[in-house]
Amino acid sequence: MTNILLIVTQDTKQEEAAFLRECLENAGCNVIHLDPSVRKTMGGAEISPEDVAAAAGTTLEEIRAIGHEGKIQGVMIQGAVKLALEAHEKQGLQGVLSVGGSMGTTLSTQVMQALPYGIPKVMISTLASGMTAGFVGVKDITMMNSVCDISGLNSISREIFRNGAYGVAGMAIHGKPPEKSDKPLILVSTLGTTENASRSVREALEADGCEVMVFHTTGNGGRTLEALAAERDVAAIVDMSLVEINDFLHNGMCAVGPERGTTGMKRGIPTIFAPGNVDFFIMPSELATGDAPFEGRRYHVHNIALTAVRTTEADLDMLAEHLAGIMAETDNPVSFFAPLKGFSSHDSTEGNLYEPSLPPLFAKKCAEVMPKNVTVTPIDAHINDAAFAEAMVAAVRAAIS
């Protein structure tokens, strides 16, 4: 039986809930409707609003008396997440579908984020065309733009709801249980500007029999790497794209906070760092105007959204100090490989931000400030050269052998 968790508040969207149920059932799915309504109970849901309140240790009457929509929602999220996880444990969920505005999207995606990777998760939302990062988080959530407000059914909303319902049904029906792997799991960070290096590392480690997951460090990639490092049995981390840390230090677009790069070390996971993509931080292209944007630093407009701003010697000194600080938080050994001929394809003879004097200075600074648990190894190569990838692969092999 294919079980789909349907999350819709019937106190405002009863018609939409009934339509989605009909679509899912016509597709051959068993619907488990979780109704987190607060205003009133309409009936018919497998998991009622009263059930959600009880799972949060309270009642609907007490929740209504809170008198603050944000705090009310927080309680209902607590109950909804608990019941969704129980449903998955007892019955097995093969998919999740929801429709909602800002409140419904917030609650439903919190439930989706609590469920494992691989379960199809479709959120039809009025917010899907813009502010999605907080709703998707680091999970495999598909956002669909509702186009119209979710207020009754019309010729557009019927098609969108039908597409969403049959989409999640198709994914659920044809999905396969996750394959368990005994292969050592390696997490790798990269960008397109260090693709040659990350591909060489990945292919070598896969040939060794490892499972390698690669993350694109434009904000969510690094956040996801950290989350998996916290949750999974990870054999080693090759953190070779540190632009998100640069962005944290410069208020760039891809910053993910001060904890970036720390999770694996704190868990004792062997971690190999390389300063890939530290030759720049990422800023909005709309700021690349005037006579001297970005305080006179060199820059390269990557596309209409992103501009790479060249780091200076002072910027790299600040980065070295920051890295030393986070690496001092653990006593576990850490490897740091420093390329002496360039940090990315931008920082190369063919690149737009080449500055050959800075990588050796950065390596020297790192050697001076790193704590005793960190081994700094200068490599007389560009980060995308084969010799550099070979050094990192050798370090991984030594760490997991």
mmCIF file with all atom_site columns, C-alpha atoms in Angstrom, residues 280-371:
data_model
loop_
_atom_site.group_PDB
_atom_site.id
_atom_site.type_symbol
_atom_site.label_atom_id
_atom_site.label_alt_id
_atom_site.label_comp_id
_atom_site.label_asym_id
_atom_site.label_entity_id
_atom_site.label_seq_id
_atom_site.pdbx_PDB_ins_code
_atom_site.Cartn_x
_atom_site.Cartn_y
_atom_site.Cartn_z
_atom_site.occupancy
_atom_site.B_iso_or_equiv
_atom_site.pdbx_formal_charge
_atom_site.auth_seq_id
_atom_site.auth_comp_id
_atom_site.auth_asym_id
_atom_site.auth_atom_id
_atom_site.pdbx_PDB_model_num
ATOM 1  C CA . PHE A 1 280 ? 36.813 35.453 -3.628  1.00 0.00 ? 280 PHE A CA 1
ATOM 2  C CA . PHE A 1 281 ? 33.614 36.025 -1.730  1.00 0.00 ? 281 PHE A CA 1
ATOM 3  C CA . ILE A 1 282 ? 30.210 36.270 -3.412  1.00 0.00 ? 282 ILE A CA 1
ATOM 4  C CA . MET A 1 283 ? 28.131 39.438 -3.573  1.00 0.00 ? 283 MET A CA 1
ATOM 5  C CA . PRO A 1 284 ? 24.995 40.471 -5.492  1.00 0.00 ? 284 PRO A CA 1
ATOM 6  C CA . SER A 1 285 ? 25.805 41.584 -9.021  1.00 0.00 ? 285 SER A CA 1
ATOM 7  C CA . GLU A 1 286 ? 23.526 44.582 -8.607  1.00 0.00 ? 286 GLU A CA 1
ATOM 8  C CA . LEU A 1 287 ? 26.194 46.056 -6.297  1.00 0.00 ? 287 LEU A CA 1
ATOM 9  C CA . ALA A 1 288 ? 28.874 45.901 -9.010  1.00 0.00 ? 288 ALA A CA 1
ATOM 10 C CA . THR A 1 289 ? 28.294 49.513 -10.055 1.00 0.00 ? 289 THR A CA 1
ATOM 11 C CA . GLY A 1 290 ? 30.058 52.843 -9.693  1.00 0.00 ? 290 GLY A CA 1
ATOM 12 C CA . ASP A 1 291 ? 33.727 53.745 -9.807  1.00 0.00 ? 291 ASP A CA 1
ATOM 13 C CA . ALA A 1 292 ? 34.997 51.540 -6.947  1.00 0.00 ? 292 ALA A CA 1
ATOM 14 C CA . PRO A 1 293 ? 32.470 48.970 -5.716  1.00 0.00 ? 293 PRO A CA 1
ATOM 15 C CA . PHE A 1 294 ? 33.421 46.494 -2.986  1.00 0.00 ? 294 PHE A CA 1
ATOM 16 C CA . GLU A 1 295 ? 35.837 48.997 -1.425  1.00 0.00 ? 295 GLU A CA 1
ATOM 17 C CA . GLY A 1 296 ? 38.000 49.015 -4.530  1.00 0.00 ? 296 GLY A CA 1
ATOM 18 C CA . ARG A 1 297 ? 38.616 45.261 -4.669  1.00 0.00 ? 297 ARG A CA 1
ATOM 19 C CA . ARG A 1 298 ? 38.869 43.510 -8.027  1.00 0.00 ? 298 ARG A CA 1
ATOM 20 C CA . TYR A 1 299 ? 35.743 41.645 -9.013  1.00 0.00 ? 299 TYR A CA 1
ATOM 21 C CA . HIS A 1 300 ? 34.281 39.419 -11.702 1.00 0.00 ? 300 HIS A CA 1
ATOM 22 C CA . VAL A 1 301 ? 30.576 39.456 -12.615 1.00 0.00 ? 301 VAL A CA 1
ATOM 23 C CA . HIS A 1 302 ? 29.820 35.740 -12.813 1.00 0.00 ? 302 HIS A CA 1
ATOM 24 C CA . ASN A 1 303 ? 26.197 36.242 -13.927 1.00 0.00 ? 303 ASN A CA 1
ATOM 25 C CA . ILE A 1 304 ? 23.293 38.621 -13.337 1.00 0.00 ? 304 ILE A CA 1
ATOM 26 C CA . ALA A 1 305 ? 22.932 37.374 -9.751  1.00 0.00 ? 305 ALA A CA 1
ATOM 27 C CA . LEU A 1 306 ? 26.446 36.606 -8.482  1.00 0.00 ? 306 LEU A CA 1
ATOM 28 C CA . THR A 1 307 ? 29.693 38.538 -8.513  1.00 0.00 ? 307 THR A CA 1
ATOM 29 C CA . ALA A 1 308 ? 33.004 37.124 -7.246  1.00 0.00 ? 308 ALA A CA 1
ATOM 30 C CA . VAL A 1 309 ? 34.955 39.744 -5.285  1.00 0.00 ? 309 VAL A CA 1
ATOM 31 C CA . ARG A 1 310 ? 38.724 39.172 -5.044  1.00 0.00 ? 310 ARG A CA 1
ATOM 32 C CA . THR A 1 311 ? 40.122 38.716 -1.531  1.00 0.00 ? 311 THR A CA 1
ATOM 33 C CA . THR A 1 312 ? 43.123 40.762 -0.458  1.00 0.00 ? 312 THR A CA 1
ATOM 34 C CA . GLU A 1 313 ? 46.069 39.713 1.705   1.00 0.00 ? 313 GLU A CA 1
ATOM 35 C CA . ALA A 1 314 ? 44.298 41.234 4.712   1.00 0.00 ? 314 ALA A CA 1
ATOM 36 C CA . ASP A 1 315 ? 41.141 39.300 3.878   1.00 0.00 ? 315 ASP A CA 1
ATOM 37 C CA . LEU A 1 316 ? 43.080 36.047 3.691   1.00 0.00 ? 316 LEU A CA 1
ATOM 38 C CA . ASP A 1 317 ? 44.847 36.796 6.975   1.00 0.00 ? 317 ASP A CA 1
ATOM 39 C CA . MET A 1 318 ? 41.440 37.239 8.593   1.00 0.00 ? 318 MET A CA 1
ATOM 40 C CA . LEU A 1 319 ? 40.293 33.933 7.083   1.00 0.00 ? 319 LEU A CA 1
ATOM 41 C CA . ALA A 1 320 ? 43.386 32.129 8.402   1.00 0.00 ? 320 ALA A CA 1
ATOM 42 C CA . GLU A 1 321 ? 42.726 33.480 11.899  1.00 0.00 ? 321 GLU A CA 1
ATOM 43 C CA . HIS A 1 322 ? 39.088 32.388 11.726  1.00 0.00 ? 322 HIS A CA 1
ATOM 44 C CA . LEU A 1 323 ? 39.989 28.892 10.532  1.00 0.00 ? 323 LEU A CA 1
ATOM 45 C CA . ALA A 1 324 ? 42.569 28.579 13.298  1.00 0.00 ? 324 ALA A CA 1
ATOM 46 C CA . GLY A 1 325 ? 39.888 29.536 15.785  1.00 0.00 ? 325 GLY A CA 1
ATOM 47 C CA . ILE A 1 326 ? 37.389 26.888 14.725  1.00 0.00 ? 326 ILE A CA 1
ATOM 48 C CA . MET A 1 327 ? 40.093 24.216 14.446  1.00 0.00 ? 327 MET A CA 1
ATOM 49 C CA . ALA A 1 328 ? 41.254 24.986 17.983  1.00 0.00 ? 328 ALA A CA 1
ATOM 50 C CA . GLU A 1 329 ? 37.819 23.930 19.259  1.00 0.00 ? 329 GLU A CA 1
ATOM 51 C CA . THR A 1 330 ? 38.789 20.275 18.859  1.00 0.00 ? 330 THR A CA 1
ATOM 52 C CA . ASP A 1 331 ? 41.771 18.206 19.942  1.00 0.00 ? 331 ASP A CA 1
ATOM 53 C CA . ASN A 1 332 ? 41.268 15.839 17.004  1.00 0.00 ? 332 ASN A CA 1
ATOM 54 C CA . PRO A 1 333 ? 43.932 15.919 14.271  1.00 0.00 ? 333 PRO A CA 1
ATOM 55 C CA . VAL A 1 334 ? 43.072 18.020 11.217  1.00 0.00 ? 334 VAL A CA 1
ATOM 56 C CA . SER A 1 335 ? 44.838 18.151 7.839   1.00 0.00 ? 335 SER A CA 1
ATOM 57 C CA . PHE A 1 336 ? 45.112 21.411 5.895   1.00 0.00 ? 336 PHE A CA 1
ATOM 58 C CA . PHE A 1 337 ? 46.513 21.343 2.358   1.00 0.00 ? 337 PHE A CA 1
ATOM 59 C CA . ALA A 1 338 ? 47.471 24.729 0.923   1.00 0.00 ? 338 ALA A CA 1
ATOM 60 C CA . PRO A 1 339 ? 47.963 25.098 -2.855  1.00 0.00 ? 339 PRO A CA 1
ATOM 61 C CA . LEU A 1 340 ? 50.729 27.553 -3.719  1.00 0.00 ? 340 LEU A CA 1
ATOM 62 C CA . LYS A 1 341 ? 49.674 28.300 -7.301  1.00 0.00 ? 341 LYS A CA 1
ATOM 63 C CA . GLY A 1 342 ? 46.009 29.241 -7.048  1.00 0.00 ? 342 GLY A CA 1
ATOM 64 C CA . PHE A 1 343 ? 42.771 28.679 -5.135  1.00 0.00 ? 343 PHE A CA 1
ATOM 65 C CA . SER A 1 344 ? 40.299 28.263 -8.029  1.00 0.00 ? 344 SER A CA 1
ATOM 66 C CA . SER A 1 345 ? 39.936 28.563 -11.784 1.00 0.00 ? 345 SER A CA 1
ATOM 67 C CA . HIS A 1 346 ? 39.387 32.302 -11.249 1.00 0.00 ? 346 HIS A CA 1
ATOM 68 C CA . ASP A 1 347 ? 42.793 32.376 -9.530  1.00 0.00 ? 347 ASP A CA 1
ATOM 69 C CA . SER A 1 348 ? 44.752 31.032 -12.487 1.00 0.00 ? 348 SER A CA 1
ATOM 70 C CA . THR A 1 349 ? 46.516 32.335 -15.565 1.00 0.00 ? 349 THR A CA 1
ATOM 71 C CA . GLU A 1 350 ? 43.262 31.847 -17.497 1.00 0.00 ? 350 GLU A CA 1
ATOM 72 C CA . GLY A 1 351 ? 41.116 33.315 -14.739 1.00 0.00 ? 351 GLY A CA 1
ATOM 73 C CA . ASN A 1 352 ? 39.733 36.748 -14.009 1.00 0.00 ? 352 ASN A CA 1
ATOM 74 C CA . LEU A 1 353 ? 41.032 37.166 -10.448 1.00 0.00 ? 353 LEU A CA 1
ATOM 75 C CA . TYR A 1 354 ? 44.561 35.771 -10.698 1.00 0.00 ? 354 TYR A CA 1
ATOM 76 C CA . GLU A 1 355 ? 46.948 36.987 -8.024  1.00 0.00 ? 355 GLU A CA 1
ATOM 77 C CA . PRO A 1 356 ? 49.948 34.601 -7.818  1.00 0.00 ? 356 PRO A CA 1
ATOM 78 C CA . SER A 1 357 ? 51.544 36.303 -4.815  1.00 0.00 ? 357 SER A CA 1
ATOM 79 C CA . LEU A 1 358 ? 48.714 35.518 -2.399  1.00 0.00 ? 358 LEU A CA 1
ATOM 80 C CA . PRO A 1 359 ? 48.536 31.693 -2.100  1.00 0.00 ? 359 PRO A CA 1
ATOM 81 C CA . PRO A 1 360 ? 52.115 31.394 -0.707  1.00 0.00 ? 360 PRO A CA 1
ATOM 82 C CA . LEU A 1 361 ? 51.424 34.230 1.743   1.00 0.00 ? 361 LEU A CA 1
ATOM 83 C CA . PHE A 1 362 ? 48.224 32.529 2.873   1.00 0.00 ? 362 PHE A CA 1
ATOM 84 C CA . ALA A 1 363 ? 50.019 29.207 3.373   1.00 0.00 ? 363 ALA A CA 1
ATOM 85 C CA . LYS A 1 364 ? 52.666 30.964 5.464   1.00 0.00 ? 364 LYS A CA 1
ATOM 86 C CA . LYS A 1 365 ? 50.009 32.696 7.570   1.00 0.00 ? 365 LYS A CA 1
ATOM 87 C CA . CYS A 1 366 ? 48.180 29.422 8.150   1.00 0.00 ? 366 CYS A CA 1
ATOM 88 C CA . ALA A 1 367 ? 51.383 27.717 9.284   1.00 0.00 ? 367 ALA A CA 1
ATOM 89 C CA . GLU A 1 368 ? 51.907 30.536 11.801  1.00 0.00 ? 368 GLU A CA 1
ATOM 90 C CA . VAL A 1 369 ? 48.432 30.636 13.349  1.00 0.00 ? 369 VAL A CA 1
ATOM 91 C CA . MET A 1 370 ? 47.069 27.092 13.202  1.00 0.00 ? 370 MET A CA 1
ATOM 92 C CA . PRO A 1 371 ? 46.827 25.185 16.505  1.00 0.00 ? 371 PRO A CA 1
#
